[in-house]
PDB file of C-alpha atoms in Angstrom:
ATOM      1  CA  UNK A 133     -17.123 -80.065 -51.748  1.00 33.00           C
ATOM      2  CA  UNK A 134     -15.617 -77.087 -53.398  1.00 33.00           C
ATOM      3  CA  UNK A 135     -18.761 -75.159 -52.952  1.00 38.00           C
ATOM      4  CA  UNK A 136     -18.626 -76.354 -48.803  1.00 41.00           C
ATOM      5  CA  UNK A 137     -15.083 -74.783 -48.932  1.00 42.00           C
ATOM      6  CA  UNK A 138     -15.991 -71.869 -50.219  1.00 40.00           C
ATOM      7  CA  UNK A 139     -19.289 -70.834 -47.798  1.00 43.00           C
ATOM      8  CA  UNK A 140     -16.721 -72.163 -45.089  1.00 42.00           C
ATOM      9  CA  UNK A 141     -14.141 -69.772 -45.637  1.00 41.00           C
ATOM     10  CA  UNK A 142     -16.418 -66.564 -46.564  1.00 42.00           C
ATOM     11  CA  UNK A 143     -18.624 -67.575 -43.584  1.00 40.00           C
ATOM     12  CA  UNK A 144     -14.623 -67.576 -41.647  1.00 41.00           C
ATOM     13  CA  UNK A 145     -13.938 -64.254 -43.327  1.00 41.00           C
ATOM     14  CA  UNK A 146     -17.804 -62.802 -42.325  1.00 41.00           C
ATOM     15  CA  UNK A 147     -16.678 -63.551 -38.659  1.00 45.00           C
ATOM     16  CA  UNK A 148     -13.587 -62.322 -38.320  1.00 44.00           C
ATOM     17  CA  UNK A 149     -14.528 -59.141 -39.966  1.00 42.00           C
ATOM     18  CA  UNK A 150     -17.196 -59.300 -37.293  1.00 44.00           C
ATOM     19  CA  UNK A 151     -15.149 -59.618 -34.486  1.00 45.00           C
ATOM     20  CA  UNK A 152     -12.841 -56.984 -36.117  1.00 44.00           C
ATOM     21  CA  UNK A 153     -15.105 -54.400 -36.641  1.00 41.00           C
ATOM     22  CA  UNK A 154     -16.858 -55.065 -32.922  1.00 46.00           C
ATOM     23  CA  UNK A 155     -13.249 -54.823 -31.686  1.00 48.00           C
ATOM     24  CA  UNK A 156     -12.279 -51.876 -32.994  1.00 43.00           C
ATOM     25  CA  UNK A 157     -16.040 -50.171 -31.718  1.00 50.00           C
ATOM     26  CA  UNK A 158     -15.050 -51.597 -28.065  1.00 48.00           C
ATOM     27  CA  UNK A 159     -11.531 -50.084 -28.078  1.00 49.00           C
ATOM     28  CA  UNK A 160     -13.101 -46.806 -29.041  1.00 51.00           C
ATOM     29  CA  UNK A 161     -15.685 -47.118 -26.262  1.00 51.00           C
ATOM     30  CA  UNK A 162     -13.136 -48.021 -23.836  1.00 47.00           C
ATOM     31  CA  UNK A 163     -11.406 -45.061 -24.840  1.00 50.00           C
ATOM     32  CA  UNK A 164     -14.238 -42.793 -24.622  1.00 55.00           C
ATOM     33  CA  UNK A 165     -15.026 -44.371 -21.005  1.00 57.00           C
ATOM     34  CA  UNK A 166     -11.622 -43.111 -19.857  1.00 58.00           C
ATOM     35  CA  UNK A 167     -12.185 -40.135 -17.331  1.00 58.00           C
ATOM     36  CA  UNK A 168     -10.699 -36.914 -18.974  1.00 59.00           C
ATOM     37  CA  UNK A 169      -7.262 -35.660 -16.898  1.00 59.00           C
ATOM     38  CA  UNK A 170      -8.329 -32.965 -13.880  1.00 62.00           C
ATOM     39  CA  UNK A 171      -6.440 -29.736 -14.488  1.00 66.00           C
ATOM     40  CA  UNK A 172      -3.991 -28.422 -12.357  1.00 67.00           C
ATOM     41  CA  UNK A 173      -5.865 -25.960  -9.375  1.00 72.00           C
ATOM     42  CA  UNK A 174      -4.278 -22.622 -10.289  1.00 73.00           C
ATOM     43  CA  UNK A 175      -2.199 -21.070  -7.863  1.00 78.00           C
ATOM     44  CA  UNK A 176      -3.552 -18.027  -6.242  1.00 85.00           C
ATOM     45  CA  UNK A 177      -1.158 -14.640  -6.983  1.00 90.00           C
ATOM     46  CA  UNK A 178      -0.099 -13.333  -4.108  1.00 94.00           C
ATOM     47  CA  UNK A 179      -1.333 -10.008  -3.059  1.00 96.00           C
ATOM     48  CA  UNK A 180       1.791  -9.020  -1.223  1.00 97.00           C
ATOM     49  CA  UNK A 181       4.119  -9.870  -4.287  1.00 96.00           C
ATOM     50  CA  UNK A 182       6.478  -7.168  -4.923  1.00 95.00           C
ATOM     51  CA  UNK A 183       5.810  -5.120  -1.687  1.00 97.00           C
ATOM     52  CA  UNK A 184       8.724  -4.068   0.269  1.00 97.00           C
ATOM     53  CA  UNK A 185       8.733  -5.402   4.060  1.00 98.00           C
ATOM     54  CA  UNK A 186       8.880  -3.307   6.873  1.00 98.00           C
ATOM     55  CA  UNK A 187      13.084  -3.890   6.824  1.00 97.00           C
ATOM     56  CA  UNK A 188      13.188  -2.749   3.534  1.00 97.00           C
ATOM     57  CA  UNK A 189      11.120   0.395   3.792  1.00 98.00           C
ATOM     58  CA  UNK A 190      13.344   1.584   7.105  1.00 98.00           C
ATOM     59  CA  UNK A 191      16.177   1.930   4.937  1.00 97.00           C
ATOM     60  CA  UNK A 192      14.363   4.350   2.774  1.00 98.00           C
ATOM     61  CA  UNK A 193      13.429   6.758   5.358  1.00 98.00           C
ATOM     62  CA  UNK A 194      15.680   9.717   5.837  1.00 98.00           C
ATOM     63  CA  UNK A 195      18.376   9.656   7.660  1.00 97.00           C
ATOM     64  CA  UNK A 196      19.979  11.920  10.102  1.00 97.00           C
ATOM     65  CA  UNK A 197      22.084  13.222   8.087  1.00 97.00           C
ATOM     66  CA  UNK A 198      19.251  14.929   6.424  1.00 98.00           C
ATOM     67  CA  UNK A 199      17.832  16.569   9.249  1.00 98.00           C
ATOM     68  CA  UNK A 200      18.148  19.976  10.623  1.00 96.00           C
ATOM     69  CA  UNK A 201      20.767  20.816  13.087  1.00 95.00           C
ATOM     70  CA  UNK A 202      19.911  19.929  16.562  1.00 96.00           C
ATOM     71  CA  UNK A 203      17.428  17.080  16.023  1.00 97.00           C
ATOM     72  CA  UNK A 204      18.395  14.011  17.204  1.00 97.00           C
ATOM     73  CA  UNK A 205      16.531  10.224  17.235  1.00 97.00           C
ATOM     74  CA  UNK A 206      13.371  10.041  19.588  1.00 96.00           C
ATOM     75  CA  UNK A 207      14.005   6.506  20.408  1.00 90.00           C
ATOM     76  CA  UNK A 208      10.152   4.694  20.501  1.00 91.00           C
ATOM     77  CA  UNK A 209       9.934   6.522  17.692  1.00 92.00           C
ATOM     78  CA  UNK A 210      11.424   4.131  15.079  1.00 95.00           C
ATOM     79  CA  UNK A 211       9.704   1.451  14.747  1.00 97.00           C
ATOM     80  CA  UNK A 212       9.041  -0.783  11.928  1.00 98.00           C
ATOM     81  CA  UNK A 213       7.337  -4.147  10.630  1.00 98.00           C
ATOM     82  CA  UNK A 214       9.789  -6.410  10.302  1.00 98.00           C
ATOM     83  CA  UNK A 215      10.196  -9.497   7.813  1.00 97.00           C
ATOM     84  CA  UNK A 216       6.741 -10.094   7.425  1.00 97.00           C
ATOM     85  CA  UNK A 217       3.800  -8.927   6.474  1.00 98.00           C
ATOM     86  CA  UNK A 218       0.439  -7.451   8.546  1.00 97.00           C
ATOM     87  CA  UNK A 219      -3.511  -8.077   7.384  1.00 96.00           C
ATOM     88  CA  UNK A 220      -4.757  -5.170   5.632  1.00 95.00           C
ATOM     89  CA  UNK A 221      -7.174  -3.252   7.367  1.00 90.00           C
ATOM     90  CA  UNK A 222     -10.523  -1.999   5.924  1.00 92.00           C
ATOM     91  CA  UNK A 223     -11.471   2.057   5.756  1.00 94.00           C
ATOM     92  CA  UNK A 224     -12.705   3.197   9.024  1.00 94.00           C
ATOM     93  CA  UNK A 225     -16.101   4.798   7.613  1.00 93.00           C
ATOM     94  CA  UNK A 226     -16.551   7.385  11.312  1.00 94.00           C
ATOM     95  CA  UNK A 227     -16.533  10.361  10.616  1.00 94.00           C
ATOM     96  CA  UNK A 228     -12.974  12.255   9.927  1.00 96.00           C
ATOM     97  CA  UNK A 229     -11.467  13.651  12.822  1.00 97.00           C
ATOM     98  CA  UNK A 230      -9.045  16.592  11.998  1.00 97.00           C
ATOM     99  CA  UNK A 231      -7.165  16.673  15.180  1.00 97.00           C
ATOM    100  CA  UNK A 232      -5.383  13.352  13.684  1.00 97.00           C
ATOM    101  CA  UNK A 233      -3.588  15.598  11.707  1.00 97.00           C
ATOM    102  CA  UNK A 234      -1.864  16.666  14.329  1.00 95.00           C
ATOM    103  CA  UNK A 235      -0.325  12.990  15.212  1.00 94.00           C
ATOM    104  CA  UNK A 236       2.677  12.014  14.172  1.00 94.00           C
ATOM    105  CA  UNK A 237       1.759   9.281  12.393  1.00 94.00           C
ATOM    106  CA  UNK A 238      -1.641  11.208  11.134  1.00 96.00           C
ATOM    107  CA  UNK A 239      -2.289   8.875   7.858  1.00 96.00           C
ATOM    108  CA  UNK A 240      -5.009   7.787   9.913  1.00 94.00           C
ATOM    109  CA  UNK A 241      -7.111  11.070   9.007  1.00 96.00           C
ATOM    110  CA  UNK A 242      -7.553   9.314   6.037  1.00 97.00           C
ATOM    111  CA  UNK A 243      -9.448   6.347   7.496  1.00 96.00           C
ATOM    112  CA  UNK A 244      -6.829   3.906   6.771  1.00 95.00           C
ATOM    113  CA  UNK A 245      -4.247   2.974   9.497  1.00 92.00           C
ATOM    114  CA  UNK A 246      -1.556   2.038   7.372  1.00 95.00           C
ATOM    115  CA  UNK A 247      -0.391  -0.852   5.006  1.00 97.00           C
ATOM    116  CA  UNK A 248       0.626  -4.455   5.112  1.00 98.00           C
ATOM    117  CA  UNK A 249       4.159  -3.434   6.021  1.00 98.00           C
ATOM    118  CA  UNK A 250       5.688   0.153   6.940  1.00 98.00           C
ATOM    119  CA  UNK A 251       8.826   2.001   8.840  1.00 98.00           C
ATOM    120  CA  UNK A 252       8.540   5.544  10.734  1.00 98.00           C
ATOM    121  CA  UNK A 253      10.587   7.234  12.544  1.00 98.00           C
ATOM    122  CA  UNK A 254      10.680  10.454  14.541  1.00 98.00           C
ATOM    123  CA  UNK A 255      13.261  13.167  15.300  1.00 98.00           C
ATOM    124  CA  UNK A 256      13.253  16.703  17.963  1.00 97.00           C
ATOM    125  CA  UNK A 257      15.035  19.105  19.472  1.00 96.00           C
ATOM    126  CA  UNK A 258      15.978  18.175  23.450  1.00 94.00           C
ATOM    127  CA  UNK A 259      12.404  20.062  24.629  1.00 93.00           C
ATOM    128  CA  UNK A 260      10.640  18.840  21.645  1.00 92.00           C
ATOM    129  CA  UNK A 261       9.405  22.070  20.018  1.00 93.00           C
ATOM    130  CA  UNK A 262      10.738  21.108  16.873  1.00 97.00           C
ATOM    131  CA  UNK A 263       9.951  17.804  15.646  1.00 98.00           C
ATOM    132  CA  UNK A 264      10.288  15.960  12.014  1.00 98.00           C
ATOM    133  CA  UNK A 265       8.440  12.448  11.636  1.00 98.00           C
ATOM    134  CA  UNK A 266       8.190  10.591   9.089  1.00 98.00           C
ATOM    135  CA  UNK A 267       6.570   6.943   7.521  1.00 98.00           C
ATOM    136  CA  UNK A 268       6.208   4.830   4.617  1.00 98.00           C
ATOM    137  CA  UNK A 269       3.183   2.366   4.447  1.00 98.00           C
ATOM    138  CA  UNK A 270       3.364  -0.306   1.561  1.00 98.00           C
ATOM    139  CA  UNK A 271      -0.142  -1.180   0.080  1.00 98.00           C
ATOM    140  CA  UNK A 272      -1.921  -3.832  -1.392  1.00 98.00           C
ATOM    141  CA  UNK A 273      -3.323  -3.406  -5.165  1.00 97.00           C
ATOM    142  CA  UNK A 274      -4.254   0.077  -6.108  1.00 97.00           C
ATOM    143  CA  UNK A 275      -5.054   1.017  -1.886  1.00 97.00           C
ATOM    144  CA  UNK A 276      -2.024   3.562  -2.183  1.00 98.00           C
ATOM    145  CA  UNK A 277      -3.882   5.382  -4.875  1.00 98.00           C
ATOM    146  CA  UNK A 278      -7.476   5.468  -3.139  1.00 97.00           C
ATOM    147  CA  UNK A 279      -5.453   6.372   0.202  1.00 97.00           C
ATOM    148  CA  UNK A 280      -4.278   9.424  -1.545  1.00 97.00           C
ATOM    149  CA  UNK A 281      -7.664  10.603  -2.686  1.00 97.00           C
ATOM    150  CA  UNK A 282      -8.523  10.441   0.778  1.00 97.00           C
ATOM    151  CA  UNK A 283      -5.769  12.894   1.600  1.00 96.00           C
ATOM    152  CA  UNK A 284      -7.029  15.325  -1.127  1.00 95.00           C
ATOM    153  CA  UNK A 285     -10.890  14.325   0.022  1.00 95.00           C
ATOM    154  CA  UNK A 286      -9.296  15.430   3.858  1.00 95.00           C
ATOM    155  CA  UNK A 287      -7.867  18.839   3.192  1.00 91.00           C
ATOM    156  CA  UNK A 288     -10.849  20.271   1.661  1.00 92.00           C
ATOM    157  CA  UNK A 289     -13.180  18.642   4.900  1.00 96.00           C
ATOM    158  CA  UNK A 290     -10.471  19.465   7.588  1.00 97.00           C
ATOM    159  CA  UNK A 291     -10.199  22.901   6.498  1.00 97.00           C
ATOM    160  CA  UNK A 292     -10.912  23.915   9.589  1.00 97.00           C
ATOM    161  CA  UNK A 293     -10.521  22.306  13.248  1.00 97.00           C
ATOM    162  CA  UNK A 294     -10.469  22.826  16.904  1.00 96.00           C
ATOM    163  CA  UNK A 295      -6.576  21.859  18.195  1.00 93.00           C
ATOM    164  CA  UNK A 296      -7.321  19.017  20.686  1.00 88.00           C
ATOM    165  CA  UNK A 297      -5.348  20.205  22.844  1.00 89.00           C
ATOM    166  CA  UNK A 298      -4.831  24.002  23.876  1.00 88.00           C
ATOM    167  CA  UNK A 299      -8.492  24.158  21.786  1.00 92.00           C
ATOM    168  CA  UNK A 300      -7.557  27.020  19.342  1.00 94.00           C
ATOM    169  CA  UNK A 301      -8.878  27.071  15.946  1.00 96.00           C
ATOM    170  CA  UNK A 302      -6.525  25.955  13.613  1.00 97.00           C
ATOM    171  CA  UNK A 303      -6.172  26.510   9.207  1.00 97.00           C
ATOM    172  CA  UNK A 304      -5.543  24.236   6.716  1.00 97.00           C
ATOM    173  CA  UNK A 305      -4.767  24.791   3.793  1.00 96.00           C
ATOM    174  CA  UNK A 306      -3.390  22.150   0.656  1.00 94.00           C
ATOM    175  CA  UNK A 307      -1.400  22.348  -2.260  1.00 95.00           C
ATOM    176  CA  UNK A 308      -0.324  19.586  -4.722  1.00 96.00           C
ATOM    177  CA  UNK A 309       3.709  19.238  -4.551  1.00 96.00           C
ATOM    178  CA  UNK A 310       5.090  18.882  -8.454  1.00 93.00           C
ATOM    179  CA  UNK A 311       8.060  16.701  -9.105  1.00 95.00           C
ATOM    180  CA  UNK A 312       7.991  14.649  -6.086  1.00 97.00           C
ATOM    181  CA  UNK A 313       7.201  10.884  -6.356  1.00 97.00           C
ATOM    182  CA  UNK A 314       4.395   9.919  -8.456  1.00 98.00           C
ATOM    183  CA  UNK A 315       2.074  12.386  -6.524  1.00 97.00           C
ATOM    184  CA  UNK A 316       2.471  14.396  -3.851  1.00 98.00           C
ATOM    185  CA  UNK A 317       0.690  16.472  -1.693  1.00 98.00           C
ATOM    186  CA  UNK A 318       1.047  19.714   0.938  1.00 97.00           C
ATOM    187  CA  UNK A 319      -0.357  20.518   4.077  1.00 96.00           C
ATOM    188  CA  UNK A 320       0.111  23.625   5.968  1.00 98.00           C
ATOM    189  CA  UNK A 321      -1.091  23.811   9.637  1.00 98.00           C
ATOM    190  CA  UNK A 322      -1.356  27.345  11.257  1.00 97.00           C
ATOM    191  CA  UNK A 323      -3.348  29.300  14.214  1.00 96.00           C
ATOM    192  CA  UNK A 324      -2.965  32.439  16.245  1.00 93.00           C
ATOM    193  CA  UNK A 325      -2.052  30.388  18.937  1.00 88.00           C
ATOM    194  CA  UNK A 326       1.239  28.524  17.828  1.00 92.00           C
ATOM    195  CA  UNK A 327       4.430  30.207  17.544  1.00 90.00           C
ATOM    196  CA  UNK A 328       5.216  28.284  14.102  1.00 93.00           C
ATOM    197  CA  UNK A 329       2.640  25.748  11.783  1.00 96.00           C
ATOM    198  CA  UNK A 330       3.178  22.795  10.711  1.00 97.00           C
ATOM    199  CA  UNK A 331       4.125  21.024   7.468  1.00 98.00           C
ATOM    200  CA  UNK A 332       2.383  17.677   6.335  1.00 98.00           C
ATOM    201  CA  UNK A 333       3.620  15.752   3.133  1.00 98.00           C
ATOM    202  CA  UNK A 334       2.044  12.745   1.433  1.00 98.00           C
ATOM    203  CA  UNK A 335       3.874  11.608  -1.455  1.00 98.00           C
ATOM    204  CA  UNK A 336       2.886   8.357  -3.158  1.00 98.00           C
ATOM    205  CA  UNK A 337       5.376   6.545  -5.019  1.00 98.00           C
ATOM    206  CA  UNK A 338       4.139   2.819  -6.740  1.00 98.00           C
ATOM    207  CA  UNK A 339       2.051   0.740  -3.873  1.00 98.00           C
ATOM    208  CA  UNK A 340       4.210   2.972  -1.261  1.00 98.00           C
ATOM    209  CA  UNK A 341       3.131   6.120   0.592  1.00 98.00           C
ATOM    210  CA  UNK A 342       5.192   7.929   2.414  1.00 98.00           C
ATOM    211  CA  UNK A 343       3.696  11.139   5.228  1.00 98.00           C
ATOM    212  CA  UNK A 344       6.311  13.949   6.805  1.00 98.00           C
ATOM    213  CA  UNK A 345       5.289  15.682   9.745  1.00 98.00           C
ATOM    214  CA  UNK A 346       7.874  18.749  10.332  1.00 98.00           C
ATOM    215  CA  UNK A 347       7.575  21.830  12.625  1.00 97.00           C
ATOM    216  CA  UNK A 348      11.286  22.378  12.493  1.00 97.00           C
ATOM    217  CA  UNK A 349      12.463  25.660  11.433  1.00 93.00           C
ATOM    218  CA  UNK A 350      10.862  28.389  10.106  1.00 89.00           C
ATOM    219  CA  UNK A 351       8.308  28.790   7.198  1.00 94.00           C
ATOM    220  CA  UNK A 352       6.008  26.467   9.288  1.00 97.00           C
ATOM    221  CA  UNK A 353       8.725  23.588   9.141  1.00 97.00           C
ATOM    222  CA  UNK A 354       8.210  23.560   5.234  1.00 98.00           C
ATOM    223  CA  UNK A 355      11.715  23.853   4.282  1.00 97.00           C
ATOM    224  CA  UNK A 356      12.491  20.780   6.256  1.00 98.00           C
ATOM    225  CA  UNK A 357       9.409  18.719   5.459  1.00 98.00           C
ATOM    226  CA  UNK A 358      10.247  18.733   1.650  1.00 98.00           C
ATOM    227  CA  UNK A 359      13.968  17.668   1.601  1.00 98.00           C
ATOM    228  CA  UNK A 360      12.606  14.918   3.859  1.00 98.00           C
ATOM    229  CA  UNK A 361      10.041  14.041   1.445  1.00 98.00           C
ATOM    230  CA  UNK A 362      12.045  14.285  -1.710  1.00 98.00           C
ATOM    231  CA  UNK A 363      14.670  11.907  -0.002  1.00 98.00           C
ATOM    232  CA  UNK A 364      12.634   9.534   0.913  1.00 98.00           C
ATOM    233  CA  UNK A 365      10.663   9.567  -2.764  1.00 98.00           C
ATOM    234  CA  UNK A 366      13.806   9.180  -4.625  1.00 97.00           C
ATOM    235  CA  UNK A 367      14.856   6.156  -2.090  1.00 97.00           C
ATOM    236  CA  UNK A 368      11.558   4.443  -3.006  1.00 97.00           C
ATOM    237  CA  UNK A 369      11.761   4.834  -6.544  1.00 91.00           C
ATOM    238  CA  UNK A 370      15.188   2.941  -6.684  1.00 84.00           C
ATOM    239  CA  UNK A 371      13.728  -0.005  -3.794  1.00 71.00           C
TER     240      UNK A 371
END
């Protein structure tokens, strides 16, 4: 009887180690059966992060206090983009047309129209034969720095042009500007046929570049050009 006991309870102890073991196994299977946690999409950075809006930029354009006597506001010609940002625009790959550097607005030499946000604004004399405009254009990424090297790429190609307009041959002639913005650059437009040149800036500062047109004064407008530029450099690099 004793020995009936005893195969009884190690047969009872063969079992439930049995039933141990194969329970432990099934919790670990279970466990391995569980589907593994999806990560989190990552959110996608923002290319316009840290830009300056159209709003922001007008208040670092030049005021009038900084103009030359006698020029006043030409009112369509301030003009900005607001709260909110544009689609960047791809490099216009035509071929460069010079007599864009006698717009305005004359970034556009460069290919590129302008950035995701931007201000300008334009000043003259009553009959308009002095005139002082100027823009900022906020880029995406490094765009500020290639539009630059299009600038550079532009004076040396545009050295020499046919004026659109009374279709006299006009210079150019570049110079890099020291001490202004992060990089800066001169243009000086002359001919036999004008009175007085032109000045054109282009001063990049961060993702922001900034262009002065100026014919006002003597020197080819120069004079004027840089204070406009160098106020509008130091305005950025405080935004």
């Amino acid at each position: 009887m004793r020995r009936t006991a005893l195969a009884a309870t190690a047969l009872c102890l063969v079992t439930a180690t049995a039933a141990a073991l194969t329970g432990c196994q099934s919790g670990q299977d279970k466990a391995d059966d569980k589907p593994a946690a999806s990560a989190a999409p990552a959110k996608a950075k923002d290319p316009n992060a840290g830009l300056a809006t159209g709003a922001r930029l007008k208040q670092a354009l030049a005021p009038a206090s900084v103009m030359p006597a006698g020029l006043s506001p030409v009112a369509d010609g301030n003009v900005d983009s607001g709260t909110t940002y544009l689609a960047p625009s791809a490099k216009n790959t035509a071929k460069t047309d010079c007599t864009k550097l006698e717009n305005t607005s004359w970034i556009d030499v460069t290919g590129y129209k302008g950035g995701v946000s931007f201000a300008q604004s334009d000043f003259a004399n009553q009959d308009r034969t002095e005139e002082i405009a100027q823009e900022i254009d906020a880029f995406q990424g490094t765009t500020a720095t290639t539009v630059m090297r299009e600038v550079l790429r532009v004076a040396t190609e545009c050295a020499t042009f046919t004026d659109a307009t009374d279709h006299v041959k006009v210079r150019v002639t570049g110079k890099a500007a020291e001490g202004i913005g992060d990089e800066a650059y001169t243009f000086t437009l002359t001919s036999p046929g004008w009175e007085n040149g032109t000045t054109l800036m282009a001063v990049r500062v961060g993702s922001n570049l900034a262009t002065v047109m100026s014919t006002a004064g003597s020197g080819n407008g120069a004079a004027a050009a840089k204070k406009v530029a160098q106020h509008v450099a130091a305005s950025l690099k405080t935004a």
